[in-house]
Amino acid sequence: MYPFLFRVVLSRMDPETAHHAGMAVIRMLGLPALSWAPRALTKPDPSLRTRALGLKFDSPFGVAAGFDKNVTGAQGLWALGFGHVEVGTVTAIPQDGNPRPRLFRLIADRAVVNRMGFNNRGADAAAKRLTSLRRRSKRAVLGVNIGKSRVVDVEDATADYVRSATRLAPLADYLVVNVSSPNTPGLRGLQAVETLRPLLEAVLAAAGATPLLVKIAPDLDDDEVLAIAALAVDAGLAGIIATNTTISREGLTTPDDVVAAAGAGGLSGAPLKKRALEVLRLVRSAVPAEFCVISAGGVETAADVRERQAAGADLVQGYSAFLYRGPLWARQINRGLLGR
């Protein structure tokens, strides 16, 4: 049913408009009077329960940041079978993001290009929604991904991140510092070890008892990946998320003119799989066994999740394949994991 709906209807809609329409349905599924029904259909088998970051996850598979930017769909995503939901990216100051159009499908590659630019309603609005969600006895584990506000200079980024962390860490099950989106000017420069260390140390102090992770780009070279992994361990972080989107356009089957028309932005989806797996293996080789590594990028099937687990991932995240697989995607993966 969903492949037909995507081919005939959704693929002809503006991608961002289609996403908002899908989120409206997901929000509805999260309503207390309705969420029991999809949850009964999608609830992960108890054998999939996973421990990481000192937390219990119903499934090792969750939703990556970017899907639920404003903490409006987290309960609906839980009802659809995801083991955790990472909301955001949230910035301290509300912002509209980049001009539209800013989201593009590369259907032949099962990929997406986005230059959203951290569009979100800000940390205070996110805190209100998180407060409401924390009152629920049954919900997904909630991670909160924080980024730099666009109007804040890179030189003042640490104070901006600390402001978000102070507001949101007490309401999050875990907190993620995003320094790897390609869509905020100067942001990826914060991945340099000499600038990243003071930033992470300051956010770690603000996060208190909430586990803190850092999300890195796939476009770092191997030595840079290993240096950040060593820094994260030395600084006392709880984990790393590998990886964010890529600025590379190598190896695509989509015609060059279509790719060029999409323009700048981060590429996600199937083409990211190879590099995301390489970065995962690098990180796992450089950190202790108890250090949490979350793998994201190019994950679409249960076989992909198992491959990431075999390479050392404690948890696995997806996003872009939701567009191509539909609302029962998490259910498909959870059932596939039982077949191992």
PDB file of N, CA and C in Angstrom, residues 109-175:
ATOM      1  N   ASP A 109      18.462   7.018  -5.867  1.00  0.00           N
ATOM      2  CA  ASP A 109      19.474   6.628  -4.882  1.00  0.00           C
ATOM      3  C   ASP A 109      18.879   6.348  -3.508  1.00  0.00           C
ATOM      4  N   ARG A 110      17.574   6.441  -3.391  1.00  0.00           N
ATOM      5  CA  ARG A 110      16.916   6.307  -2.093  1.00  0.00           C
ATOM      6  C   ARG A 110      17.600   7.232  -1.077  1.00  0.00           C
ATOM      7  N   ALA A 111      17.728   8.468  -1.484  1.00  0.00           N
ATOM      8  CA  ALA A 111      18.485   9.444  -0.699  1.00  0.00           C
ATOM      9  C   ALA A 111      17.709  10.757  -0.616  1.00  0.00           C
ATOM     10  N   VAL A 112      18.205  11.632   0.252  1.00  0.00           N
ATOM     11  CA  VAL A 112      17.604  12.948   0.473  1.00  0.00           C
ATOM     12  C   VAL A 112      18.734  13.966   0.592  1.00  0.00           C
ATOM     13  N   VAL A 113      18.523  15.142   0.037  1.00  0.00           N
ATOM     14  CA  VAL A 113      19.408  16.276   0.265  1.00  0.00           C
ATOM     15  C   VAL A 113      18.629  17.316   1.049  1.00  0.00           C
ATOM     16  N   ASN A 114      19.230  17.810   2.137  1.00  0.00           N
ATOM     17  CA  ASN A 114      18.550  18.861   2.897  1.00  0.00           C
ATOM     18  C   ASN A 114      19.521  19.983   3.245  1.00  0.00           C
ATOM     19  N   ARG A 115      19.002  21.170   3.254  1.00  0.00           N
ATOM     20  CA  ARG A 115      19.717  22.322   3.797  1.00  0.00           C
ATOM     21  C   ARG A 115      18.739  23.111   4.667  1.00  0.00           C
ATOM     22  N   MET A 116      18.127  22.395   5.597  1.00  0.00           N
ATOM     23  CA  MET A 116      17.075  22.978   6.427  1.00  0.00           C
ATOM     24  C   MET A 116      17.587  24.137   7.271  1.00  0.00           C
ATOM     25  N   GLY A 117      18.787  23.993   7.851  1.00  0.00           N
ATOM     26  CA  GLY A 117      19.355  25.088   8.627  1.00  0.00           C
ATOM     27  C   GLY A 117      18.827  25.196  10.042  1.00  0.00           C
ATOM     28  N   PHE A 118      18.583  24.022  10.672  1.00  0.00           N
ATOM     29  CA  PHE A 118      18.145  24.011  12.084  1.00  0.00           C
ATOM     30  C   PHE A 118      16.871  24.836  12.292  1.00  0.00           C
ATOM     31  N   ASN A 119      15.905  24.693  11.426  1.00  0.00           N
ATOM     32  CA  ASN A 119      14.622  25.379  11.653  1.00  0.00           C
ATOM     33  C   ASN A 119      13.933  24.751  12.856  1.00  0.00           C
ATOM     34  N   ASN A 120      13.647  25.560  13.879  1.00  0.00           N
ATOM     35  CA  ASN A 120      13.007  25.043  15.088  1.00  0.00           C
ATOM     36  C   ASN A 120      12.492  26.210  15.921  1.00  0.00           C
ATOM     37  N   ARG A 121      11.663  25.869  16.908  1.00  0.00           N
ATOM     38  CA  ARG A 121      11.008  26.909  17.702  1.00  0.00           C
ATOM     39  C   ARG A 121      11.798  27.314  18.942  1.00  0.00           C
ATOM     40  N   GLY A 122      12.986  26.754  19.103  1.00  0.00           N
ATOM     41  CA  GLY A 122      13.851  27.174  20.187  1.00  0.00           C
ATOM     42  C   GLY A 122      13.763  26.306  21.432  1.00  0.00           C
ATOM     43  N   ALA A 123      14.753  26.485  22.305  1.00  0.00           N
ATOM     44  CA  ALA A 123      14.900  25.632  23.476  1.00  0.00           C
ATOM     45  C   ALA A 123      13.751  25.773  24.460  1.00  0.00           C
ATOM     46  N   ASP A 124      13.220  26.956  24.637  1.00  0.00           N
ATOM     47  CA  ASP A 124      12.137  27.131  25.606  1.00  0.00           C
ATOM     48  C   ASP A 124      10.887  26.371  25.166  1.00  0.00           C
ATOM     49  N   ALA A 125      10.547  26.451  23.876  1.00  0.00           N
ATOM     50  CA  ALA A 125       9.383  25.721  23.374  1.00  0.00           C
ATOM     51  C   ALA A 125       9.604  24.218  23.478  1.00  0.00           C
ATOM     52  N   ALA A 126      10.817  23.758  23.154  1.00  0.00           N
ATOM     53  CA  ALA A 126      11.124  22.327  23.265  1.00  0.00           C
ATOM     54  C   ALA A 126      11.016  21.865  24.713  1.00  0.00           C
ATOM     55  N   ALA A 127      11.458  22.708  25.645  1.00  0.00           N
ATOM     56  CA  ALA A 127      11.409  22.340  27.061  1.00  0.00           C
ATOM     57  C   ALA A 127       9.965  22.133  27.526  1.00  0.00           C
ATOM     58  N   LYS A 128       9.058  22.953  27.049  1.00  0.00           N
ATOM     59  CA  LYS A 128       7.654  22.796  27.444  1.00  0.00           C
ATOM     60  C   LYS A 128       7.094  21.463  26.972  1.00  0.00           C
ATOM     61  N   ARG A 129       7.408  21.090  25.740  1.00  0.00           N
ATOM     62  CA  ARG A 129       6.902  19.823  25.207  1.00  0.00           C
ATOM     63  C   ARG A 129       7.568  18.627  25.889  1.00  0.00           C
ATOM     64  N   LEU A 130       8.849  18.740  26.169  1.00  0.00           N
ATOM     65  CA  LEU A 130       9.542  17.656  26.864  1.00  0.00           C
ATOM     66  C   LEU A 130       8.993  17.467  28.275  1.00  0.00           C
ATOM     67  N   THR A 131       8.658  18.557  28.933  1.00  0.00           N
ATOM     68  CA  THR A 131       8.074  18.468  30.272  1.00  0.00           C
ATOM     69  C   THR A 131       6.786  17.671  30.241  1.00  0.00           C
ATOM     70  N   SER A 132       5.963  17.921  29.230  1.00  0.00           N
ATOM     71  CA  SER A 132       4.708  17.183  29.082  1.00  0.00           C
ATOM     72  C   SER A 132       4.969  15.705  28.801  1.00  0.00           C
ATOM     73  N   LEU A 133       5.929  15.418  27.936  1.00  0.00           N
ATOM     74  CA  LEU A 133       6.229  14.028  27.587  1.00  0.00           C
ATOM     75  C   LEU A 133       6.764  13.240  28.774  1.00  0.00           C
ATOM     76  N   ARG A 134       7.537  13.877  29.617  1.00  0.00           N
ATOM     77  CA  ARG A 134       8.135  13.167  30.755  1.00  0.00           C
ATOM     78  C   ARG A 134       7.077  12.704  31.761  1.00  0.00           C
ATOM     79  N   ARG A 135       5.869  13.249  31.686  1.00  0.00           N
ATOM     80  CA  ARG A 135       4.817  12.825  32.598  1.00  0.00           C
ATOM     81  C   ARG A 135       4.228  11.479  32.179  1.00  0.00           C
ATOM     82  N   ARG A 136       4.478  11.056  30.936  1.00  0.00           N
ATOM     83  CA  ARG A 136       3.912   9.804  30.443  1.00  0.00           C
ATOM     84  C   ARG A 136       4.688   8.622  31.004  1.00  0.00           C
ATOM     85  N   SER A 137       3.969   7.613  31.441  1.00  0.00           N
ATOM     86  CA  SER A 137       4.634   6.426  31.980  1.00  0.00           C
ATOM     87  C   SER A 137       5.189   5.537  30.877  1.00  0.00           C
ATOM     88  N   LYS A 138       4.581   5.623  29.679  1.00  0.00           N
ATOM     89  CA  LYS A 138       5.038   4.811  28.549  1.00  0.00           C
ATOM     90  C   LYS A 138       5.405   5.731  27.396  1.00  0.00           C
ATOM     91  N   ARG A 139       6.674   5.701  27.026  1.00  0.00           N
ATOM     92  CA  ARG A 139       7.173   6.537  25.939  1.00  0.00           C
ATOM     93  C   ARG A 139       8.530   6.010  25.500  1.00  0.00           C
ATOM     94  N   ALA A 140       8.976   6.465  24.370  1.00  0.00           N
ATOM     95  CA  ALA A 140      10.314   6.121  23.909  1.00  0.00           C
ATOM     96  C   ALA A 140      11.354   6.843  24.753  1.00  0.00           C
ATOM     97  N   VAL A 141      12.563   6.298  24.772  1.00  0.00           N
ATOM     98  CA  VAL A 141      13.691   7.057  25.302  1.00  0.00           C
ATOM     99  C   VAL A 141      13.854   8.298  24.435  1.00  0.00           C
ATOM    100  N   LEU A 142      14.033   9.456  25.071  1.00  0.00           N
ATOM    101  CA  LEU A 142      14.092  10.726  24.359  1.00  0.00           C
ATOM    102  C   LEU A 142      15.483  11.336  24.437  1.00  0.00           C
ATOM    103  N   GLY A 143      16.146  11.411  23.296  1.00  0.00           N
ATOM    104  CA  GLY A 143      17.386  12.166  23.200  1.00  0.00           C
ATOM    105  C   GLY A 143      17.089  13.556  22.683  1.00  0.00           C
ATOM    106  N   VAL A 144      17.914  14.521  23.064  1.00  0.00           N
ATOM    107  CA  VAL A 144      17.757  15.890  22.580  1.00  0.00           C
ATOM    108  C   VAL A 144      19.065  16.323  21.927  1.00  0.00           C
ATOM    109  N   ASN A 145      18.958  16.718  20.666  1.00  0.00           N
ATOM    110  CA  ASN A 145      20.101  17.133  19.869  1.00  0.00           C
ATOM    111  C   ASN A 145      20.129  18.657  19.829  1.00  0.00           C
ATOM    112  N   ILE A 146      21.239  19.264  20.243  1.00  0.00           N
ATOM    113  CA  ILE A 146      21.327  20.721  20.297  1.00  0.00           C
ATOM    114  C   ILE A 146      22.392  21.233  19.324  1.00  0.00           C
ATOM    115  N   GLY A 147      22.120  22.414  18.756  1.00  0.00           N
ATOM    116  CA  GLY A 147      23.042  23.024  17.802  1.00  0.00           C
ATOM    117  C   GLY A 147      23.217  24.506  18.075  1.00  0.00           C
ATOM    118  N   LYS A 148      24.081  25.118  17.275  1.00  0.00           N
ATOM    119  CA  LYS A 148      24.359  26.542  17.428  1.00  0.00           C
ATOM    120  C   LYS A 148      23.277  27.387  16.760  1.00  0.00           C
ATOM    121  N   SER A 149      22.821  28.411  17.448  1.00  0.00           N
ATOM    122  CA  SER A 149      21.897  29.368  16.858  1.00  0.00           C
ATOM    123  C   SER A 149      22.606  30.129  15.747  1.00  0.00           C
ATOM    124  N   ARG A 150      21.921  30.302  14.630  1.00  0.00           N
ATOM    125  CA  ARG A 150      22.543  30.922  13.457  1.00  0.00           C
ATOM    126  C   ARG A 150      23.009  32.358  13.721  1.00  0.00           C
ATOM    127  N   VAL A 151      22.277  33.100  14.538  1.00  0.00           N
ATOM    128  CA  VAL A 151      22.623  34.510  14.761  1.00  0.00           C
ATOM    129  C   VAL A 151      23.793  34.679  15.725  1.00  0.00           C
ATOM    130  N   VAL A 152      24.230  33.579  16.316  1.00  0.00           N
ATOM    131  CA  VAL A 152      25.346  33.627  17.266  1.00  0.00           C
ATOM    132  C   VAL A 152      26.650  33.372  16.519  1.00  0.00           C
ATOM    133  N   ASP A 153      27.644  34.218  16.743  1.00  0.00           N
ATOM    134  CA  ASP A 153      28.943  34.036  16.108  1.00  0.00           C
ATOM    135  C   ASP A 153      29.594  32.745  16.593  1.00  0.00           C
ATOM    136  N   VAL A 154      30.405  32.155  15.728  1.00  0.00           N
ATOM    137  CA  VAL A 154      31.098  30.910  16.090  1.00  0.00           C
ATOM    138  C   VAL A 154      31.940  31.112  17.352  1.00  0.00           C
ATOM    139  N   GLU A 155      32.514  32.295  17.502  1.00  0.00           N
ATOM    140  CA  GLU A 155      33.348  32.573  18.678  1.00  0.00           C
ATOM    141  C   GLU A 155      32.538  32.505  19.974  1.00  0.00           C
ATOM    142  N   ASP A 156      31.223  32.678  19.881  1.00  0.00           N
ATOM    143  CA  ASP A 156      30.358  32.659  21.062  1.00  0.00           C
ATOM    144  C   ASP A 156      29.532  31.375  21.146  1.00  0.00           C
ATOM    145  N   ALA A 157      29.924  30.371  20.365  1.00  0.00           N
ATOM    146  CA  ALA A 157      29.126  29.146  20.269  1.00  0.00           C
ATOM    147  C   ALA A 157      29.014  28.416  21.597  1.00  0.00           C
ATOM    148  N   THR A 158      30.079  28.397  22.381  1.00  0.00           N
ATOM    149  CA  THR A 158      30.049  27.627  23.625  1.00  0.00           C
ATOM    150  C   THR A 158      28.931  28.113  24.546  1.00  0.00           C
ATOM    151  N   ALA A 159      28.833  29.413  24.742  1.00  0.00           N
ATOM    152  CA  ALA A 159      27.791  29.955  25.615  1.00  0.00           C
ATOM    153  C   ALA A 159      26.403  29.635  25.073  1.00  0.00           C
ATOM    154  N   ASP A 160      26.256  29.621  23.750  1.00  0.00           N
ATOM    155  CA  ASP A 160      24.976  29.320  23.126  1.00  0.00           C
ATOM    156  C   ASP A 160      24.587  27.859  23.375  1.00  0.00           C
ATOM    157  N   TYR A 161      25.528  26.938  23.195  1.00  0.00           N
ATOM    158  CA  TYR A 161      25.268  25.526  23.488  1.00  0.00           C
ATOM    159  C   TYR A 161      24.965  25.308  24.972  1.00  0.00           C
ATOM    160  N   VAL A 162      25.700  25.986  25.825  1.00  0.00           N
ATOM    161  CA  VAL A 162      25.488  25.834  27.267  1.00  0.00           C
ATOM    162  C   VAL A 162      24.087  26.304  27.651  1.00  0.00           C
ATOM    163  N   ARG A 163      23.625  27.357  27.033  1.00  0.00           N
ATOM    164  CA  ARG A 163      22.271  27.850  27.310  1.00  0.00           C
ATOM    165  C   ARG A 163      21.231  26.770  26.985  1.00  0.00           C
ATOM    166  N   SER A 164      21.378  26.123  25.831  1.00  0.00           N
ATOM    167  CA  SER A 164      20.447  25.057  25.464  1.00  0.00           C
ATOM    168  C   SER A 164      20.581  23.870  26.403  1.00  0.00           C
ATOM    169  N   ALA A 165      21.815  23.502  26.714  1.00  0.00           N
ATOM    170  CA  ALA A 165      22.041  22.346  27.580  1.00  0.00           C
ATOM    171  C   ALA A 165      21.445  22.566  28.963  1.00  0.00           C
ATOM    172  N   THR A 166      21.619  23.747  29.503  1.00  0.00           N
ATOM    173  CA  THR A 166      21.089  24.049  30.831  1.00  0.00           C
ATOM    174  C   THR A 166      19.571  23.928  30.857  1.00  0.00           C
ATOM    175  N   ARG A 167      18.943  24.360  29.771  1.00  0.00           N
ATOM    176  CA  ARG A 167      17.483  24.328  29.695  1.00  0.00           C
ATOM    177  C   ARG A 167      16.946  22.923  29.434  1.00  0.00           C
ATOM    178  N   LEU A 168      17.644  22.138  28.610  1.00  0.00           N
ATOM    179  CA  LEU A 168      17.077  20.897  28.094  1.00  0.00           C
ATOM    180  C   LEU A 168      17.628  19.623  28.724  1.00  0.00           C
ATOM    181  N   ALA A 169      18.847  19.645  29.215  1.00  0.00           N
ATOM    182  CA  ALA A 169      19.434  18.412  29.760  1.00  0.00           C
ATOM    183  C   ALA A 169      18.594  17.794  30.880  1.00  0.00           C
ATOM    184  N   PRO A 170      18.036  18.573  31.804  1.00  0.00           N
ATOM    185  CA  PRO A 170      17.232  17.953  32.868  1.00  0.00           C
ATOM    186  C   PRO A 170      15.981  17.246  32.365  1.00  0.00           C
ATOM    187  N   LEU A 171      15.571  17.529  31.121  1.00  0.00           N
ATOM    188  CA  LEU A 171      14.353  16.954  30.560  1.00  0.00           C
ATOM    189  C   LEU A 171      14.644  15.845  29.543  1.00  0.00           C
ATOM    190  N   ALA A 172      15.918  15.606  29.265  1.00  0.00           N
ATOM    191  CA  ALA A 172      16.322  14.639  28.251  1.00  0.00           C
ATOM    192  C   ALA A 172      16.835  13.365  28.905  1.00  0.00           C
ATOM    193  N   ASP A 173      16.650  12.245  28.200  1.00  0.00           N
ATOM    194  CA  ASP A 173      17.276  11.001  28.648  1.00  0.00           C
ATOM    195  C   ASP A 173      18.751  10.981  28.268  1.00  0.00           C
ATOM    196  N   TYR A 174      19.082  11.623  27.149  1.00  0.00           N
ATOM    197  CA  TYR A 174      20.477  11.869  26.799  1.00  0.00           C
ATOM    198  C   TYR A 174      20.526  13.127  25.941  1.00  0.00           C
ATOM    199  N   LEU A 175      21.691  13.749  25.856  1.00  0.00           N
ATOM    200  CA  LEU A 175      21.875  15.019  25.162  1.00  0.00           C
ATOM    201  C   LEU A 175      22.981  14.847  24.115  1.00  0.00           C
TER     202      LEU A 175
END
